[in-house]
Short mmCIF file of C-alpha atoms and ligand atoms in Angstrom, two decimals:
data_model
loop_
_atom_site.label_atom_id
_atom_site.label_comp_id
_atom_site.label_asym_id
_atom_site.label_seq_id
_atom_site.Cartn_x
_atom_site.Cartn_y
_atom_site.Cartn_z
CA MET A 1 4.32 5.05 -5.68
CA PRO A 2 6.59 7.82 -4.53
CA SER A 3 10.41 6.54 -4.27
CA LEU A 4 11.37 8.10 -0.55
CA GLY A 5 14.41 9.70 -1.95
CA THR A 6 12.56 11.93 -5.02
CA ARG A 7 8.93 12.63 -4.75
CA THR A 8 8.61 12.45 -0.94
CA LYS A 9 7.70 15.75 0.49
CA VAL A 10 10.68 16.10 3.14
CA THR A 11 7.95 16.76 5.75
CA ARG A 12 6.10 13.71 5.35
CA ARG A 13 9.55 11.90 5.12
CA LEU A 14 9.95 9.25 7.95
CA SER A 15 13.21 10.38 8.79
CA PHE A 16 11.86 13.98 9.09
CA ARG A 17 9.63 12.73 11.32
CA LEU A 18 11.45 10.63 13.44
CA ASP A 19 14.14 13.27 13.98
CA ALA A 20 11.85 16.10 14.65
CA ALA A 21 9.78 13.85 17.27
CA TYR A 22 12.99 13.05 18.89
CA LEU A 23 14.27 16.89 18.77
CA ILE A 24 11.31 17.75 21.08
CA PHE A 25 11.65 14.92 22.86
CA PHE A 26 14.94 16.04 23.28
CA ILE A 27 14.44 19.92 23.64
CA LEU A 28 11.97 19.14 25.84
CA LEU A 29 14.51 17.18 28.27
CA LEU A 30 17.07 19.03 28.38
CA ALA A 31 14.80 21.96 29.15
CA LEU A 32 13.54 20.08 32.52
CA LEU A 33 16.85 19.31 33.03
CA GLY A 34 18.06 22.66 33.13
CA VAL A 35 15.21 23.74 35.98
CA ALA A 36 15.87 21.00 37.56
CA PHE A 37 19.59 21.55 38.16
CA ARG A 38 18.90 25.06 38.76
CA HIS A 39 16.84 24.26 41.23
CA VAL A 40 19.16 22.22 43.02
CA LEU A 41 21.73 24.73 43.12
CA VAL A 42 19.78 27.01 44.49
CA SER A 43 18.62 24.90 46.64
CA VAL A 44 22.29 23.04 47.92
CA GLN A 45 23.51 26.73 48.06
CA GLU A 46 20.74 28.14 50.54
CA THR A 47 21.89 24.89 52.41
CA GLN A 48 25.51 25.80 53.11
CA ILE A 49 24.58 30.00 53.54
CA ARG A 50 22.19 28.35 56.63
CA GLU A 51 25.17 26.28 57.59
CA LEU A 52 27.50 29.19 57.78
CA LEU A 53 25.83 31.54 59.21
CA GLU A 54 24.91 29.06 61.83
CA ASP A 55 28.68 28.68 62.66
CA HIS A 56 28.80 32.68 62.17
CA TRP A 57 26.30 32.58 65.51
CA GLY A 58 28.00 30.28 67.06
CA ALA A 59 31.19 32.24 66.35
CA LEU A 60 28.81 35.40 68.10
CA ASN A 61 28.71 33.22 71.33
CA GLY A 62 32.84 33.57 71.82
CA TYR A 63 33.34 37.01 70.15
CA LEU A 64 30.37 38.93 72.00
CA ARG A 65 30.59 40.04 75.42
CA LEU A 66 27.63 42.11 76.94
CA ARG A 67 27.52 44.03 80.01
CA ARG A 68 24.71 46.31 80.68
CA GLY A 69 23.39 46.59 77.59
CA VAL A 70 27.20 47.58 76.06
CA PRO A 71 28.55 45.08 73.74
CA VAL A 72 32.22 44.14 73.79
CA TRP A 73 33.90 42.41 71.51
CA LYS A 74 36.60 39.64 72.64
CA TYR A 75 39.27 38.68 70.28
CA ASP A 76 43.00 39.07 69.75
CA PRO A 77 44.00 41.95 68.31
CA ASN A 78 47.25 40.12 67.05
CA ASN A 79 45.50 37.05 65.85
CA PRO A 80 44.60 38.33 62.18
CA GLU A 81 42.49 35.40 61.77
CA GLU A 82 40.30 35.94 64.62
CA GLU A 83 40.55 39.66 63.91
CA PHE A 84 38.69 38.43 60.72
CA ILE A 85 36.07 35.87 62.46
CA VAL A 86 35.12 39.08 64.27
CA GLU A 87 35.06 41.59 61.45
CA ARG A 88 32.83 39.04 59.13
CA LEU A 89 30.58 38.42 62.22
CA ARG A 90 29.73 42.31 62.10
CA ARG A 91 29.82 42.86 58.43
CA VAL A 92 26.19 42.69 58.46
CA PHE A 93 24.87 42.73 61.91
CA LEU A 94 22.20 44.01 64.36
CA LEU A 95 22.13 44.17 68.14
CA THR A 96 18.94 45.02 70.32
CA ASP A 97 18.05 44.53 73.76
CA ALA A 98 14.38 43.10 74.13
CA GLU A 99 12.62 46.67 73.23
CA GLY A 100 14.33 46.72 69.82
CA LYS A 101 16.77 49.71 71.51
CA VAL A 102 19.40 49.45 68.68
CA LEU A 103 23.13 48.96 70.41
CA GLU A 104 24.94 47.82 67.41
CA MET A 105 24.07 47.90 63.63
CA SER A 106 26.68 47.66 60.67
CA PRO A 107 26.21 49.85 57.64
CA ASN A 108 25.09 46.81 55.80
CA TYR A 109 22.24 46.50 58.22
CA ARG A 110 21.60 49.86 57.82
CA LEU A 111 20.82 49.75 54.01
CA LEU A 112 18.30 46.67 54.73
CA GLY A 113 16.81 48.74 58.26
CA PRO A 114 16.29 47.80 61.52
CA ASP A 115 13.79 45.03 62.23
CA SER A 116 10.17 46.43 63.87
CA PRO A 117 10.34 45.78 67.56
CA ALA A 118 6.95 43.32 66.64
CA GLU A 119 9.28 41.29 64.66
CA ILE A 120 12.12 41.48 67.77
CA ARG A 121 9.92 39.83 70.50
CA MET A 122 8.55 37.60 68.20
CA ALA A 123 12.19 36.87 67.14
CA LEU A 124 12.87 36.26 70.70
CA LEU A 125 9.50 34.33 71.69
CA SER A 126 10.67 32.10 69.55
CA ARG A 127 13.31 29.12 70.24
CA ALA A 128 14.07 28.22 66.55
CA PRO A 129 16.05 30.72 64.52
CA VAL A 130 14.59 32.96 62.39
CA TRP A 131 15.53 33.07 58.76
CA ARG A 132 14.48 35.73 56.27
CA VAL A 133 15.33 37.02 52.82
CA ARG A 134 15.29 40.40 52.79
CA GLN A 135 16.49 43.52 49.96
CA THR A 136 17.95 46.99 50.31
CA SER A 137 16.44 49.97 48.47
CA ARG A 138 18.99 49.26 45.78
CA GLY A 139 17.71 46.02 45.23
CA GLU A 140 20.87 43.60 46.80
CA SER A 141 19.44 40.79 48.45
CA TYR A 142 20.65 39.83 51.71
CA ILE A 143 19.55 36.56 54.22
CA THR A 144 19.78 36.54 57.96
CA ARG A 145 19.52 34.92 60.89
CA SER A 146 18.54 36.06 63.69
CA GLY A 147 17.37 35.36 67.50
CA ALA A 148 17.83 35.96 71.19
CA PHE A 149 21.25 35.99 72.73
CA ILE A 150 21.70 35.91 76.09
CA GLY A 151 24.65 38.66 77.62
CA HIS A 152 26.40 37.92 80.42
CA ASP A 153 25.02 39.77 82.01
CA GLY A 154 22.22 37.10 82.27
CA ARG A 155 19.49 39.36 80.18
CA GLN A 156 18.15 38.63 76.72
CA TYR A 157 18.93 40.66 73.92
CA PHE A 158 18.28 40.33 70.29
CA ALA A 159 21.02 39.80 67.62
CA SER A 160 20.72 39.60 63.66
CA ILE A 161 23.74 38.31 61.53
CA GLY A 162 23.12 38.31 57.90
CA ARG A 163 25.02 37.18 54.07
CA ALA A 164 24.76 38.90 51.38
CA LEU A 165 23.12 36.52 48.03
CA ALA A 166 24.98 38.97 45.27
CA VAL A 167 27.69 36.19 44.64
CA HIS A 168 24.99 33.27 45.51
CA LYS A 169 22.27 34.67 42.99
CA ALA A 170 25.35 35.47 40.06
CA ILE A 171 26.79 31.69 40.11
CA VAL A 172 22.87 30.76 39.67
CA TRP A 173 22.33 33.29 36.99
CA ASN A 174 25.11 32.22 35.25
CA PHE A 175 24.52 28.22 35.05
CA THR A 176 21.13 29.33 33.69
CA TRP A 177 22.58 31.58 30.97
CA VAL A 178 25.24 29.26 30.14
CA TYR A 179 22.88 26.38 30.04
CA PHE A 180 20.28 27.92 27.89
CA ALA A 181 22.70 29.55 25.72
CA ILE A 182 24.28 26.20 24.85
CA LEU A 183 20.83 24.73 24.88
CA PRO A 184 20.00 25.88 20.76
CA VAL A 185 23.67 24.37 19.80
CA LEU A 186 22.71 20.96 21.94
CA VAL A 187 19.53 21.09 20.17
CA LEU A 188 21.32 21.82 16.76
CA ILE A 189 24.06 18.89 16.69
CA HIS A 190 21.94 16.94 17.94
CA GLY A 191 19.29 17.17 15.48
CA LEU A 192 21.56 16.88 12.58
CA LEU A 193 23.37 14.17 14.19
CA GLY A 194 19.62 12.44 14.21
CA TRP A 195 18.87 13.43 10.83
CA TYR A 196 21.98 11.62 9.32
CA VAL A 197 21.47 8.68 12.16
CA THR A 198 18.03 7.96 11.07
CA LYS A 199 18.77 8.92 7.12
CA ARG A 200 20.99 6.01 7.30
CA ALA A 201 19.04 3.42 9.19
CA LEU A 202 16.56 4.44 6.96
CA ARG A 203 18.35 4.51 3.31
CA PRO A 204 17.42 0.03 3.17
CA LEU A 205 13.71 1.51 2.98
CA ASN A 206 14.40 3.30 -0.10
CA ASP A 207 16.66 0.50 -1.84
CA LEU A 208 13.36 -1.60 -0.86
CA VAL A 209 11.18 0.93 -2.62
CA LEU A 210 13.35 1.35 -5.07
CA ALA A 211 13.94 -2.44 -6.21
CA SER A 212 9.88 -2.94 -5.40
CA GLU A 213 9.15 -0.27 -8.55
CA ALA A 214 11.71 -1.86 -10.47
CA ILE A 215 9.99 -5.37 -9.96
CA THR A 216 7.23 -6.04 -12.69
CA SER A 217 5.03 -9.09 -13.83
CA SER A 218 7.81 -9.44 -16.38
CA ASN A 219 10.63 -9.72 -14.06
CA LEU A 220 8.64 -11.28 -10.87
CA ASN A 221 12.07 -13.58 -10.74
CA LEU A 222 13.70 -10.25 -8.93
CA ARG A 223 14.64 -10.26 -5.54
CA ILE A 224 16.28 -7.68 -2.80
CA PRO A 225 18.92 -9.05 -1.56
CA PRO A 226 18.77 -9.11 2.34
CA ARG A 227 21.53 -7.02 4.42
CA GLY A 228 22.25 -10.08 6.65
CA ALA A 229 21.99 -7.51 9.71
CA GLY A 230 19.02 -9.84 10.96
CA ASP A 231 16.80 -6.68 11.59
CA GLU A 232 13.29 -5.33 11.32
CA LEU A 233 14.19 -4.37 7.45
CA ASP A 234 15.37 -7.64 6.94
CA MET A 235 12.48 -9.56 8.75
CA LEU A 236 10.24 -7.00 5.70
CA ILE A 237 12.66 -7.56 2.85
CA ASP A 238 12.31 -11.60 3.74
CA THR A 239 8.47 -10.88 4.05
CA PHE A 240 8.63 -8.75 0.93
CA ASN A 241 10.53 -10.97 -0.90
CA ARG A 242 8.52 -14.46 -0.21
CA MET A 243 5.10 -12.48 -1.56
CA ILE A 244 7.11 -11.88 -4.57
CA GLU A 245 7.88 -15.50 -4.64
CA ARG A 246 4.17 -16.36 -3.94
CA LEU A 247 3.15 -13.91 -6.61
CA GLU A 248 5.91 -15.40 -9.04
CA ASN A 249 4.02 -18.28 -8.24
CA SER A 250 0.79 -17.48 -9.20
CA PHE A 251 1.91 -16.03 -12.44
CA GLN A 252 3.46 -18.82 -13.20
CA GLN A 253 0.35 -21.08 -12.81
CA MET A 254 -1.92 -18.39 -14.53
CA ARG A 255 0.68 -18.86 -17.88
CA GLN A 256 0.64 -22.41 -17.35
CA PHE A 257 -3.15 -22.84 -17.17
CA THR A 258 -3.99 -20.39 -20.49
CA THR A 259 -0.90 -22.78 -21.94
CA ASP A 260 -2.66 -25.83 -21.08
CA VAL A 261 -6.09 -24.63 -22.22
CA SER A 262 -5.26 -23.55 -25.43
CA HIS A 263 -3.26 -26.77 -25.93
CA GLU A 264 -6.27 -28.47 -25.12
CA LEU A 265 -8.51 -26.92 -27.40
CA ARG A 266 -6.71 -26.65 -30.15
CA THR A 267 -6.64 -30.46 -31.22
CA PRO A 268 -10.01 -30.89 -30.49
CA ILE A 269 -10.94 -28.14 -32.88
CA THR A 270 -8.18 -29.49 -35.50
CA VAL A 271 -9.68 -32.58 -35.04
CA VAL A 272 -13.41 -31.23 -35.86
CA ARG A 273 -12.17 -28.89 -38.83
CA GLY A 274 -9.87 -31.74 -40.54
CA GLN A 275 -12.59 -34.03 -40.45
CA LEU A 276 -15.35 -31.42 -42.09
CA GLU A 277 -12.52 -29.98 -44.54
CA VAL A 278 -12.50 -34.05 -45.57
CA ALA A 279 -15.85 -34.78 -45.66
CA LEU A 280 -16.62 -31.75 -47.97
CA MET A 281 -13.69 -32.49 -49.91
CA THR A 282 -14.26 -36.69 -49.77
CA ALA A 283 -18.04 -37.62 -49.06
CA LYS A 284 -19.62 -38.85 -51.55
CA THR A 285 -22.66 -40.07 -50.38
CA GLU A 286 -25.31 -39.06 -47.93
CA GLU A 287 -23.89 -41.21 -45.88
CA GLN A 288 -20.23 -40.33 -45.47
CA LEU A 289 -21.17 -37.13 -44.61
CA ARG A 290 -23.69 -37.89 -41.84
CA ASP A 291 -20.55 -40.03 -40.24
CA ALA A 292 -18.20 -37.11 -40.55
CA ILE A 293 -20.75 -34.92 -39.20
CA LEU A 294 -21.26 -37.29 -36.04
CA ALA A 295 -17.65 -37.52 -35.29
CA ALA A 296 -17.06 -34.07 -36.04
CA LEU A 297 -20.33 -33.78 -33.12
CA GLU A 298 -18.88 -36.51 -30.77
CA GLU A 299 -15.76 -34.51 -30.52
CA THR A 300 -17.88 -30.92 -29.60
CA GLU A 301 -19.39 -33.08 -27.12
CA ARG A 302 -15.81 -34.06 -25.13
CA LEU A 303 -14.94 -30.30 -26.15
CA SER A 304 -17.81 -29.15 -24.19
CA ALA A 305 -17.47 -31.20 -21.35
CA PHE A 306 -14.05 -30.13 -21.19
CA VAL A 307 -15.20 -26.68 -21.10
CA LYS A 308 -17.87 -27.51 -18.55
CA ALA A 309 -15.26 -28.98 -16.50
CA MET A 310 -12.90 -26.46 -16.49
CA LEU A 311 -15.45 -23.80 -15.76
CA GLN A 312 -16.47 -25.92 -12.67
CA LEU A 313 -12.89 -25.94 -11.86
CA SER A 314 -12.11 -22.15 -12.02
CA GLN A 315 -15.64 -21.94 -10.10
CA ALA A 316 -14.33 -24.05 -7.19
CA GLU A 317 -11.20 -21.88 -7.24
CA SER A 318 -12.64 -18.57 -6.92
CA GLY A 319 -15.24 -19.97 -4.21
CA GLN A 320 -18.24 -19.72 -6.18
CA LEU A 321 -18.87 -23.25 -5.75
CA LEU A 322 -21.34 -23.50 -2.67
CA LEU A 323 -21.51 -27.01 -1.41
CA ARG A 324 -24.96 -27.89 -0.09
CA ILE A 325 -23.50 -30.30 2.65
CA GLU A 326 -26.24 -32.83 4.01
CA GLN A 327 -25.96 -36.01 6.24
CA GLN A 328 -26.14 -38.58 3.64
CA ASP A 329 -25.60 -42.32 3.37
CA LEU A 330 -22.13 -42.67 1.95
CA CYS A 331 -23.05 -46.51 1.26
CA LEU A 332 -26.09 -45.96 -0.52
CA ALA A 333 -24.46 -42.91 -2.58
CA ALA A 334 -21.19 -45.22 -2.78
CA GLN A 335 -23.42 -48.43 -4.46
CA GLU A 336 -25.39 -46.06 -6.61
CA ILE A 337 -22.36 -44.78 -8.15
CA LEU A 338 -20.71 -48.38 -8.39
CA ASP A 339 -23.83 -49.77 -10.42
CA GLN A 340 -22.95 -46.57 -12.93
CA PHE A 341 -19.25 -48.52 -13.41
CA LYS A 342 -20.40 -51.87 -14.19
CA ILE A 343 -21.06 -51.99 -17.89
CA PRO A 344 -17.91 -50.33 -18.35
CA ALA A 345 -15.67 -52.44 -16.27
CA GLU A 346 -17.59 -55.95 -17.66
CA GLU A 347 -16.05 -54.28 -21.07
CA ALA A 348 -12.71 -53.65 -19.78
CA ARG A 349 -13.12 -57.26 -18.29
CA LEU A 350 -12.10 -55.60 -14.81
CA ARG A 351 -13.61 -57.12 -11.34
CA LEU A 352 -15.84 -54.68 -9.44
CA VAL A 353 -15.81 -55.22 -6.24
CA ALA A 354 -17.58 -52.99 -2.77
CA GLU A 355 -17.12 -53.91 0.51
CA LEU A 356 -19.18 -51.32 1.78
CA PRO A 357 -21.14 -51.53 5.44
CA ALA A 358 -24.76 -51.94 5.85
CA GLN A 359 -24.97 -47.95 6.35
CA CYS A 360 -22.89 -44.71 7.12
CA MET A 361 -23.86 -41.58 7.72
CA ALA A 362 -22.24 -38.29 7.13
CA GLY A 363 -22.22 -34.85 5.90
CA VAL A 364 -21.17 -34.45 2.69
CA ASP A 365 -22.45 -32.62 -0.43
CA ARG A 366 -24.13 -35.74 -1.99
CA LEU A 367 -23.20 -34.07 -6.46
CA GLN A 368 -20.04 -33.40 -5.66
CA PHE A 369 -19.82 -36.76 -3.62
CA GLY A 370 -20.42 -38.48 -6.74
CA ARG A 371 -18.25 -36.66 -8.47
CA LEU A 372 -15.04 -37.66 -6.53
CA LEU A 373 -16.03 -41.61 -6.45
CA SER A 374 -16.80 -41.14 -9.81
CA ASN A 375 -13.37 -39.88 -11.25
CA LEU A 376 -11.50 -42.27 -8.41
CA LEU A 377 -13.49 -45.40 -10.16
CA ALA A 378 -12.83 -43.95 -13.72
CA ASN A 379 -9.37 -43.86 -13.06
CA SER A 380 -9.17 -47.42 -11.90
CA VAL A 381 -11.34 -48.52 -14.85
CA LYS A 382 -8.88 -46.65 -17.44
CA TYR A 383 -5.75 -48.09 -15.83
CA THR A 384 -6.13 -51.33 -14.49
CA PRO A 385 -5.85 -54.24 -17.47
CA PRO A 386 -7.85 -56.80 -18.46
CA GLY A 387 -8.29 -59.22 -15.93
CA GLY A 388 -7.44 -57.13 -13.14
CA GLU A 389 -10.14 -55.83 -10.21
CA VAL A 390 -11.15 -52.86 -9.07
CA ARG A 391 -12.45 -52.24 -5.25
CA LEU A 392 -14.56 -49.39 -3.16
CA SER A 393 -14.60 -49.87 0.23
CA VAL A 394 -16.30 -47.22 2.88
CA LYS A 395 -14.82 -47.58 6.43
CA PRO A 396 -16.36 -45.76 8.63
CA ASP A 397 -13.86 -45.37 12.13
CA GLY A 398 -15.11 -42.77 14.64
CA ASN A 399 -16.17 -38.99 13.50
CA ARG A 400 -14.71 -39.89 10.26
CA VAL A 401 -14.76 -42.31 7.40
CA ASP A 402 -12.35 -43.55 4.80
CA ILE A 403 -13.47 -43.98 1.31
CA VAL A 404 -10.87 -46.17 -0.20
CA VAL A 405 -10.75 -46.95 -4.18
CA GLU A 406 -8.01 -49.16 -5.05
CA ASP A 407 -7.11 -51.43 -8.18
CA THR A 408 -4.49 -53.54 -9.17
CA GLY A 409 -3.67 -51.66 -11.85
CA ARG A 410 -0.55 -50.57 -14.01
CA GLY A 411 0.10 -48.21 -10.43
CA ILE A 412 1.72 -44.64 -10.66
CA PRO A 413 6.05 -44.68 -10.46
CA PRO A 414 6.85 -42.80 -7.61
CA GLU A 415 8.70 -40.21 -9.46
CA TYR A 416 5.02 -38.96 -10.94
CA LEU A 417 2.74 -39.59 -7.81
CA PRO A 418 3.66 -35.64 -6.41
CA HIS A 419 2.08 -33.98 -9.30
CA ILE A 420 -0.67 -36.38 -10.58
CA PHE A 421 -3.25 -33.68 -8.36
CA GLU A 422 -2.11 -30.61 -10.57
CA ARG A 423 -3.98 -29.21 -13.37
CA PHE A 424 -3.61 -31.04 -16.87
CA TYR A 425 -1.08 -33.52 -15.38
CA ARG A 426 -1.39 -36.59 -17.05
CA ALA A 427 1.85 -39.21 -15.90
CA PRO A 428 3.53 -39.54 -18.73
CA SER A 429 3.33 -43.63 -19.90
CA THR A 430 3.72 -45.45 -23.55
CA ASP A 431 -0.08 -46.97 -22.88
CA SER A 432 -2.42 -45.46 -25.38
CA SER A 433 -4.98 -45.20 -22.67
CA ASP A 434 -3.13 -42.22 -21.16
CA MET A 435 -4.34 -40.36 -24.30
CA ARG A 436 -8.30 -40.15 -23.44
CA GLY A 437 -7.58 -38.46 -20.03
CA ARG A 438 -7.13 -34.67 -19.78
CA GLY A 439 -5.37 -34.57 -16.42
CA LEU A 440 -8.51 -32.67 -14.49
CA GLY A 441 -10.12 -35.70 -12.99
CA LEU A 442 -7.86 -35.83 -9.56
CA SER A 443 -7.82 -31.69 -9.10
CA PHE A 444 -11.22 -31.98 -8.79
CA VAL A 445 -11.06 -34.62 -6.33
CA GLU A 446 -9.02 -32.48 -4.26
CA TRP A 447 -10.66 -29.89 -4.53
CA ILE A 448 -13.92 -31.65 -3.00
CA VAL A 449 -11.95 -33.34 -0.39
CA LYS A 450 -10.46 -29.87 0.90
CA ALA A 451 -13.80 -28.49 0.79
CA HIS A 452 -15.06 -31.38 2.87
CA HIS A 453 -12.31 -30.48 4.64
CA GLY A 454 -11.23 -34.17 4.53
CA LYS A 455 -7.92 -35.38 3.25
CA ILE A 456 -6.60 -37.49 0.30
CA ASP A 457 -3.74 -40.09 0.51
CA VAL A 458 -2.03 -42.11 -2.61
CA ARG A 459 -0.30 -45.19 -2.66
CA SER A 460 0.72 -46.69 -5.78
CA SER A 461 3.30 -49.79 -7.00
CA VAL A 462 4.14 -49.90 -10.33
CA GLY A 463 2.85 -53.02 -12.02
CA HIS A 464 0.70 -53.97 -8.87
CA GLY A 465 -1.91 -51.10 -8.51
CA SER A 466 -2.89 -47.91 -6.54
CA ARG A 467 -4.62 -47.12 -3.73
CA PHE A 468 -6.59 -43.84 -2.78
CA VAL A 469 -7.74 -43.44 0.45
CA VAL A 470 -9.91 -40.15 1.06
CA THR A 471 -10.67 -39.29 4.81
CA LEU A 472 -13.92 -37.22 5.43
CA PRO A 473 -15.24 -35.80 8.67
CA ARG A 474 -18.44 -37.59 9.35
CA SER A 475 -19.94 -34.12 10.23
CA ALA A 476 -18.16 -31.58 8.23
CA ALA A 477 -19.35 -27.94 8.46
CA ARG A 478 -23.20 -27.36 7.18
CA SER A 479 -22.03 -25.05 4.07
CA SER A 480 -18.59 -24.33 2.55
CA ARG A 481 -17.32 -23.10 -0.48
CA LEU A 482 -14.67 -25.08 -2.80
CA SER A 483 -11.96 -22.60 -1.41
P1 ADP B 501 -6.48 -38.32 -16.12
O1 ADP B 501 -7.92 -37.66 -17.34
O2 ADP B 501 -5.30 -37.94 -16.86
O3 ADP B 501 -7.17 -39.42 -15.40
P2 ADP B 501 -6.57 -37.37 -13.57
O4 ADP B 501 -6.30 -35.63 -12.96
O5 ADP B 501 -7.92 -38.14 -13.23
O6 ADP B 501 -6.71 -37.10 -15.06
O7 ADP B 501 -5.25 -38.21 -13.16
C1 ADP B 501 -3.85 -37.93 -13.15
C2 ADP B 501 -2.96 -38.79 -13.60
O8 ADP B 501 -2.90 -39.44 -12.65
C3 ADP B 501 -3.45 -39.55 -15.00
O9 ADP B 501 -2.77 -39.33 -16.37
C4 ADP B 501 -2.51 -40.74 -15.02
O10 ADP B 501 -0.95 -40.78 -15.28
C5 ADP B 501 -2.44 -40.98 -13.15
N1 ADP B 501 -3.47 -42.08 -12.13
C6 ADP B 501 -4.69 -41.38 -11.52
N2 ADP B 501 -5.54 -42.62 -11.31
C7 ADP B 501 -4.51 -44.06 -11.61
C8 ADP B 501 -5.28 -45.22 -11.44
N3 ADP B 501 -5.53 -45.27 -10.50
N4 ADP B 501 -3.74 -45.54 -11.30
C9 ADP B 501 -2.74 -45.47 -12.41
N5 ADP B 501 -2.54 -44.16 -12.83
C10 ADP B 501 -3.33 -42.65 -12.10
#
């Protein structure tokens, strides 16, 4: 896997792509904001100009007198303020009579050209003021406000006042220019900052990659230290560590399994070899040879039984053992298995007791159910001293059934109880009967119970006996895998 810091192309790096996406978004946002600001600026200016011209129009009524078509500006020439107002009113100004005959026109208005008689007629007819943006031949823009003006002689005249837009346009232009000139600088600063921040934020990811590269099957005990930030990356590190822990456990189990299997195979092979060697060197008669071969054969049979059990267990664990679930009378099946234990129990001088109802139907795999019972009963017979009792009960309870195997045997010390379902586990004991077991029986039992979606519970008291309770649903799935 490529490490983020070294082998990944820059453009493929998450930090680059995050930064690029964010930057594109930022540029679009800034451009949109710029356009919106410009629009607001223009409309605010327009409103201000209109309000100003409306004020001027009001002032026009105060300062302009018209008598028989002659305009007279009435103001105090000694008052500079009034003089200034009138001078401003007359800067862009047109006054005509109702027929369009020009009565007064300022030089600036002359550049725009007087309004046509049709426009004047329209303006006089309309009650609302007429607003127009016009351009001189030199390209200067003006906004005009025109409308009817009633003179002191009671006649209707046409007046138009205006204002140059050059200053306002310059403000808008300056804003646009400055804004869009600053934009690349902002984008550059933002891009660099974003690059730095994303790189810093993603650095733990790089550490994670490096750490995972360092973990191999020989050092699965390595863990990535959490940063303590409690963020998504810490969650990722935690998940990763837990995954490595599971892997480590599986590897450990595999190693243990290989060691256990080799150990289990080595002992009988050594025994067989020893027996055959001794026979070869010391047997004098044909009978002695035959005995040695028989003993070796017995050992190889045990060996092949072990290999078969191992094979079944690994098939079960890898999900290859298909169960054939069918409705069975568990009491009948239990009785059949129990019958097989009559002779061994007698030999071990044990009482075999059955507590079975007349019938108990449940969906189980007949063969595996037999194995389950055989293993539990075999253990009870094996670990119960002469004079003791082994009891098998089947107790239906609604849609489940309890199968109880209990004995008055030596019991299992509490510290060993959690391990008895592990493969090859044998609770340590001074009792020589332990030599007979291989520590596979209960692993098998557990797998069979799981495959039937049931559960198994053990209670044991040292010196008093053990009680294994298997609870199975009465209607298990029609077919299921041991996995
Ligand atoms: P084994 O072939 O050794 O019996 P099992 O997997 O069947 O292997 O059992 C694991 C261990 O659990 C046994 O070695 C034994 O110590 C203990 N055990 C199982 N059943 C009983 C029992 N009924 N009484 C006492 N100990 C038991």
